Coordinates of C-alpha atoms in Angstrom, one line a residue:
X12 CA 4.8 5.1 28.1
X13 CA 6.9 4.2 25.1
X14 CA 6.2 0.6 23.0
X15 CA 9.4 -1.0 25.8
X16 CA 8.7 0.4 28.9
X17 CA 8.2 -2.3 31.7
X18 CA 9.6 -5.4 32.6
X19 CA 10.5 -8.4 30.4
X20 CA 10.1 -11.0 29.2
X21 CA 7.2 -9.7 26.8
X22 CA 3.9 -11.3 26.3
X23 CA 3.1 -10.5 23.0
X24 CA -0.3 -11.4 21.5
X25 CA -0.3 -13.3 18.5
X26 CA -3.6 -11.8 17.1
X27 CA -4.9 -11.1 20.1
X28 CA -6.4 -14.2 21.9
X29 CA -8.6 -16.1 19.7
X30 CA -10.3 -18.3 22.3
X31 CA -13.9 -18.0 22.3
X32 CA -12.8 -14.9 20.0
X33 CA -12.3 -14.5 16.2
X34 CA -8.1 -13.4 16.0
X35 CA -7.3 -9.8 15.3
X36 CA -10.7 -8.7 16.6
X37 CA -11.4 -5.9 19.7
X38 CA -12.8 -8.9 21.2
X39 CA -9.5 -10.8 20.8
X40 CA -7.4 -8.2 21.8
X41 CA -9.3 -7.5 25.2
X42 CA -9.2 -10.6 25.9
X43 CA -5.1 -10.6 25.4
X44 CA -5.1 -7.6 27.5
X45 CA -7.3 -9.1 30.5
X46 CA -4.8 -12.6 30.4
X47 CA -1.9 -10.3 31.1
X48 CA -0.2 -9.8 27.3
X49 CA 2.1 -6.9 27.5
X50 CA 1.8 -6.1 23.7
X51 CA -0.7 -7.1 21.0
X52 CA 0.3 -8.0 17.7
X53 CA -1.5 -7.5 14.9
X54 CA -1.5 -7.0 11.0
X55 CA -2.5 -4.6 8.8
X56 CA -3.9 -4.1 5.2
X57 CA -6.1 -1.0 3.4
X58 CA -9.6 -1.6 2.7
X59 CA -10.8 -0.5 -0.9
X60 CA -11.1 3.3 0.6
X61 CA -7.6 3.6 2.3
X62 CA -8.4 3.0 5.4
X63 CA -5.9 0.6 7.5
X64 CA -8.2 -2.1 8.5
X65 CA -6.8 -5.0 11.0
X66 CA -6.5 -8.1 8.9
X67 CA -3.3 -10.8 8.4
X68 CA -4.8 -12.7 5.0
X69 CA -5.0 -10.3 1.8
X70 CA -8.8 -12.0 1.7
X71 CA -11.7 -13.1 3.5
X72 CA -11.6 -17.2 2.6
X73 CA -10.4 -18.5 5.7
X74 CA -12.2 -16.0 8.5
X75 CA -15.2 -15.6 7.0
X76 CA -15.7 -17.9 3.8
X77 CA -15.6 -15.8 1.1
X78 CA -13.6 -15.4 -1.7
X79 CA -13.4 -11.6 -1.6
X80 CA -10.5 -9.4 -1.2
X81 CA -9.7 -7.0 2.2
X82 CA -8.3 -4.9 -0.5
X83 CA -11.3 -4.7 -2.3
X84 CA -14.4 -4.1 0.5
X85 CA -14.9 -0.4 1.9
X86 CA -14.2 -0.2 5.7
X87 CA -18.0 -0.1 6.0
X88 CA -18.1 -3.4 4.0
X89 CA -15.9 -5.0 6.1
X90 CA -17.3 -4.3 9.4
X91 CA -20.5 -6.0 8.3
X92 CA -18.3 -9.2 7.8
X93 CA -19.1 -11.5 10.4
X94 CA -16.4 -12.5 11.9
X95 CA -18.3 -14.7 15.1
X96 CA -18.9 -13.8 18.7
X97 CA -20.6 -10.5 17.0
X98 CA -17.2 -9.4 15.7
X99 CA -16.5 -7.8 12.5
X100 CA -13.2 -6.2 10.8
X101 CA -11.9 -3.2 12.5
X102 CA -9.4 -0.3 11.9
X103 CA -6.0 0.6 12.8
X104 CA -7.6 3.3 14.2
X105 CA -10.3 2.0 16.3
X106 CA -8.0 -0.7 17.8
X107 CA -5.5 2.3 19.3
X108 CA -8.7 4.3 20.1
X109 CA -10.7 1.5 22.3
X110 CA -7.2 0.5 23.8
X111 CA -5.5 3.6 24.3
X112 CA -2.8 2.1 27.1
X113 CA -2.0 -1.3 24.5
X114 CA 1.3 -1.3 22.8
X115 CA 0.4 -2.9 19.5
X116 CA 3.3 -4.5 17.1
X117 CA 2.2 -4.1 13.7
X118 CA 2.8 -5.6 10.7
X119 CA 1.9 -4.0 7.7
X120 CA 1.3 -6.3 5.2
X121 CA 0.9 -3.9 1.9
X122 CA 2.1 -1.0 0.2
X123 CA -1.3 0.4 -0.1
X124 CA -1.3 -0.1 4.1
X125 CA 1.8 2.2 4.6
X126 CA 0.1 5.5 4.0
X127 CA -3.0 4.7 6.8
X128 CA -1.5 3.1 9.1
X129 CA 1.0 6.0 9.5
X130 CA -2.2 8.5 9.6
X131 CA -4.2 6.0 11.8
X132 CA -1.3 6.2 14.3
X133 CA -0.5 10.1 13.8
X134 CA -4.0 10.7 14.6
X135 CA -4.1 8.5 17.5
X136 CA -0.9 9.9 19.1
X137 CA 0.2 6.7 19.5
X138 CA 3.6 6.7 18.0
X139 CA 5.6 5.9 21.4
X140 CA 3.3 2.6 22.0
X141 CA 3.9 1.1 18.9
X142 CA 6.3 -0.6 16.7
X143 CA 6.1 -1.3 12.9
X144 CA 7.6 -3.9 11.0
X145 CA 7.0 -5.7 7.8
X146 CA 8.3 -8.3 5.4
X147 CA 8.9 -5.6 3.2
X148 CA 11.6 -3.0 4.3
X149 CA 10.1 -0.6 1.8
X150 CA 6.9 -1.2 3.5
X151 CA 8.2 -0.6 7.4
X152 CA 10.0 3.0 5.8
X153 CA 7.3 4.2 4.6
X154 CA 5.3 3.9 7.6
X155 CA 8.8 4.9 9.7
X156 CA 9.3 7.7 7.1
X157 CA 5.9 9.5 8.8
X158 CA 6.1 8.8 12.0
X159 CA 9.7 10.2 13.5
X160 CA 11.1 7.7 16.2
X161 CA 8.6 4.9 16.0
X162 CA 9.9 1.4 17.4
X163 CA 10.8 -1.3 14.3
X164 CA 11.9 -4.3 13.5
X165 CA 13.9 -5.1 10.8
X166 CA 12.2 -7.9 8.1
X167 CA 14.0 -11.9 8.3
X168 CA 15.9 -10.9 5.1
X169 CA 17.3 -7.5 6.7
X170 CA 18.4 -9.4 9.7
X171 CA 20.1 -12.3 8.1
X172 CA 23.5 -10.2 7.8
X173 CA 23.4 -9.3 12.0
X174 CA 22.8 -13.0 12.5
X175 CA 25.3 -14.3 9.8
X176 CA 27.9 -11.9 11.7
X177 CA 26.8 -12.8 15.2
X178 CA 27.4 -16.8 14.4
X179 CA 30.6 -15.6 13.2
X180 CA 31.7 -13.7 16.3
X181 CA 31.3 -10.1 14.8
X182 CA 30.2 -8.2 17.3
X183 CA 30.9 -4.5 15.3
X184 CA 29.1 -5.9 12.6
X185 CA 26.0 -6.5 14.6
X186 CA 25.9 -3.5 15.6
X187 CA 26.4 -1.9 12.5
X188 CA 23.6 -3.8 10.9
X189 CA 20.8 -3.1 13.6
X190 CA 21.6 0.3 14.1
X191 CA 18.2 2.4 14.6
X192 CA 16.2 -1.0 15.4
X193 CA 14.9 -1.7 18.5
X194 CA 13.5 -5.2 18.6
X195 CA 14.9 -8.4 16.3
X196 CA 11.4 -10.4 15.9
X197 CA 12.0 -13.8 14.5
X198 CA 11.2 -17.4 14.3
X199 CA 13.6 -20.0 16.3
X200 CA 14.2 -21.8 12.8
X201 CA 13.9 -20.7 9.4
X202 CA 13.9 -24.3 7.6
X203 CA 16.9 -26.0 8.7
X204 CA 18.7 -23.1 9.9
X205 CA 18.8 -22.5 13.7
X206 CA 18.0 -18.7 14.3
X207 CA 18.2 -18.4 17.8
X208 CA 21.0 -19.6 19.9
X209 CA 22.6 -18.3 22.8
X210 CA 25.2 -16.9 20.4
X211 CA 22.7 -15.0 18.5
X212 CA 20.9 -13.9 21.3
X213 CA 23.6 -12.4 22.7
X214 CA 25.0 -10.6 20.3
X215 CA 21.5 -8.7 19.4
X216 CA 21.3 -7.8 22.8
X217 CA 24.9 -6.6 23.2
X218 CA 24.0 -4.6 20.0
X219 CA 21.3 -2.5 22.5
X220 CA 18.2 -4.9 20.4
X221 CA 15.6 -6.9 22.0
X222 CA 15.3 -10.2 21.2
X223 CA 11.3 -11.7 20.0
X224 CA 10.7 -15.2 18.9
X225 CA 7.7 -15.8 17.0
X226 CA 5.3 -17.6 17.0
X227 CA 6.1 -19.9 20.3
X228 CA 2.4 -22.0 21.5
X229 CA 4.1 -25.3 23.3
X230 CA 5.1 -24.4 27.5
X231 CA 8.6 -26.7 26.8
X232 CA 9.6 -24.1 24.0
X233 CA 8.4 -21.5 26.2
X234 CA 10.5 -22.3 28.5
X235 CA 13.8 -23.2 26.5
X236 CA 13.6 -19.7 25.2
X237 CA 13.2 -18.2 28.1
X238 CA 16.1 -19.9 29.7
X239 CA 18.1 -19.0 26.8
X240 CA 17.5 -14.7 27.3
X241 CA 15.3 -14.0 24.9
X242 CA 13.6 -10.9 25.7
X243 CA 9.7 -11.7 24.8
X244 CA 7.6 -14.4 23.0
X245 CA 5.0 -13.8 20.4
X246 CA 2.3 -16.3 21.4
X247 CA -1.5 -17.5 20.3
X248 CA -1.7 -18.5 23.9
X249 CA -0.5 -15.2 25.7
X250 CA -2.9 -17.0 28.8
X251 CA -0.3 -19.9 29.4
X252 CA 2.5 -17.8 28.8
X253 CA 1.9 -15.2 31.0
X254 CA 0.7 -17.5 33.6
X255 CA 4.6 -19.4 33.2
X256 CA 6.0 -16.1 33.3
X257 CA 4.4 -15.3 36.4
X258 CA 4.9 -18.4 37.8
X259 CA 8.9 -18.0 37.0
X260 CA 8.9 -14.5 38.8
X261 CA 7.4 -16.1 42.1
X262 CA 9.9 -19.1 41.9

């Protein structure tokens, strides 16, 4: 199993599921798994110890109400957070571990984060069933620097010249700039700048790169994108999606 094996379109779990689950939880993420997602994504910072905990704020104000810091709670600390529905933080490492068949998209979120998550995944053996990406290129080669022929994504700002040259009919040039990426993960619009057109879609894929939208929740986007080729959707509600998907398939 490598991280895109299997058919597409990808249902890729924004955070898991958080209905009647806290996001980026195990609870979360089985229940993304049981509604069909065909990936999980999640997000990644290091607790005060260095361990890669599961977590997409740098603190603990809007999930829990405090004003502390991921960064600065022990691993222990943080799994005695309650999170609701008897959740607390968890690793890197015990996300892969209870889900050893989940592909999981990560985004590592802090310099401190590249070192563990690398280990977490090493240790795990989980390199083929992931891929890491990051706002941060330095961040995503760190991680990519450890773990030899691991799935990525290039960050908005390192796609910008592939898109720039596949508006402009540059095929070569795509190419050129997404050589060694696998998957393109970005949002339809950034401002008033249209990211994803059948141009731009297109061209990626010609280039041998997947194409993700992030993060798509309404069934009439759904849909548009999926018309237009994309090749998977990063959605809080991987239920409906998959359930349109499936319902596609059968039509």
């Amino acid at each position: 199993m490598t991280f895109l094996d299997g058919p597409r379109p990808r249902v890729i779990a924004h955070r898991g599921l958080a209905l009647d689950a806290p996001e980026n939880t195990l609870l979360a993420f089985l229940k993304a798994l049981a509604a069909g997602a065909t990936h999980l994504e999640t997000d990644v910072h290091a607790s005060a110890d260095g361990v890669a905990v599961i977590s997409h704020d740098p603190d603990l104000r809007r999930v829990a109400g405090r004003e502390a810091g991921v960064g600065h709670l022990t691993m222990s600390e943080l799994r005695r957070i309650d999170l609701g529905h008897g959740q607390g933080f968890c690793s890197l490492a015990e996300a892969l571990e209870a889900f050893p068949q989940a592909r999981f998209n990560i985004d590592v979120k802090d310099e401190r984060a590249a070192a563990p998550t690398a280990a977490a995944i090493r240790d795990a053996r989980a390199t083929d069933r992931v891929l890491i990406t990051s706002f941060a290129k330095s961040r995503r080669e760190a991680v990519e620097r450890e773990l030899p022929g691991v799935a990525t994504s290039p960050s908005v700002a390192e796609v910008a010249p592939a898109l720039a040259a596949a508006k402009a009919g540059l095929g070569s040039a795509v190419r050129r700039t997404l050589r060694g990426f696998d998957a393109v993960q970005i949002p339809e619009r950034r401002g008033p700048v249209q990211l994803v057109t059948p141009r731009t879609v297109a061209a990626i894929q010609a280039a041998g790169v997947e194409v993700h939208v992030w993060t798509v929740n309404d069934a009439a986007d759904m849909i548009r994108l999926l018309d237009l080729g994309v090749d998977g959707l990063v959605s809080d509600r991987c239920d409906l999606l998959k359930a349109l998907v499936d319902s596609r398939t059968l039509g």
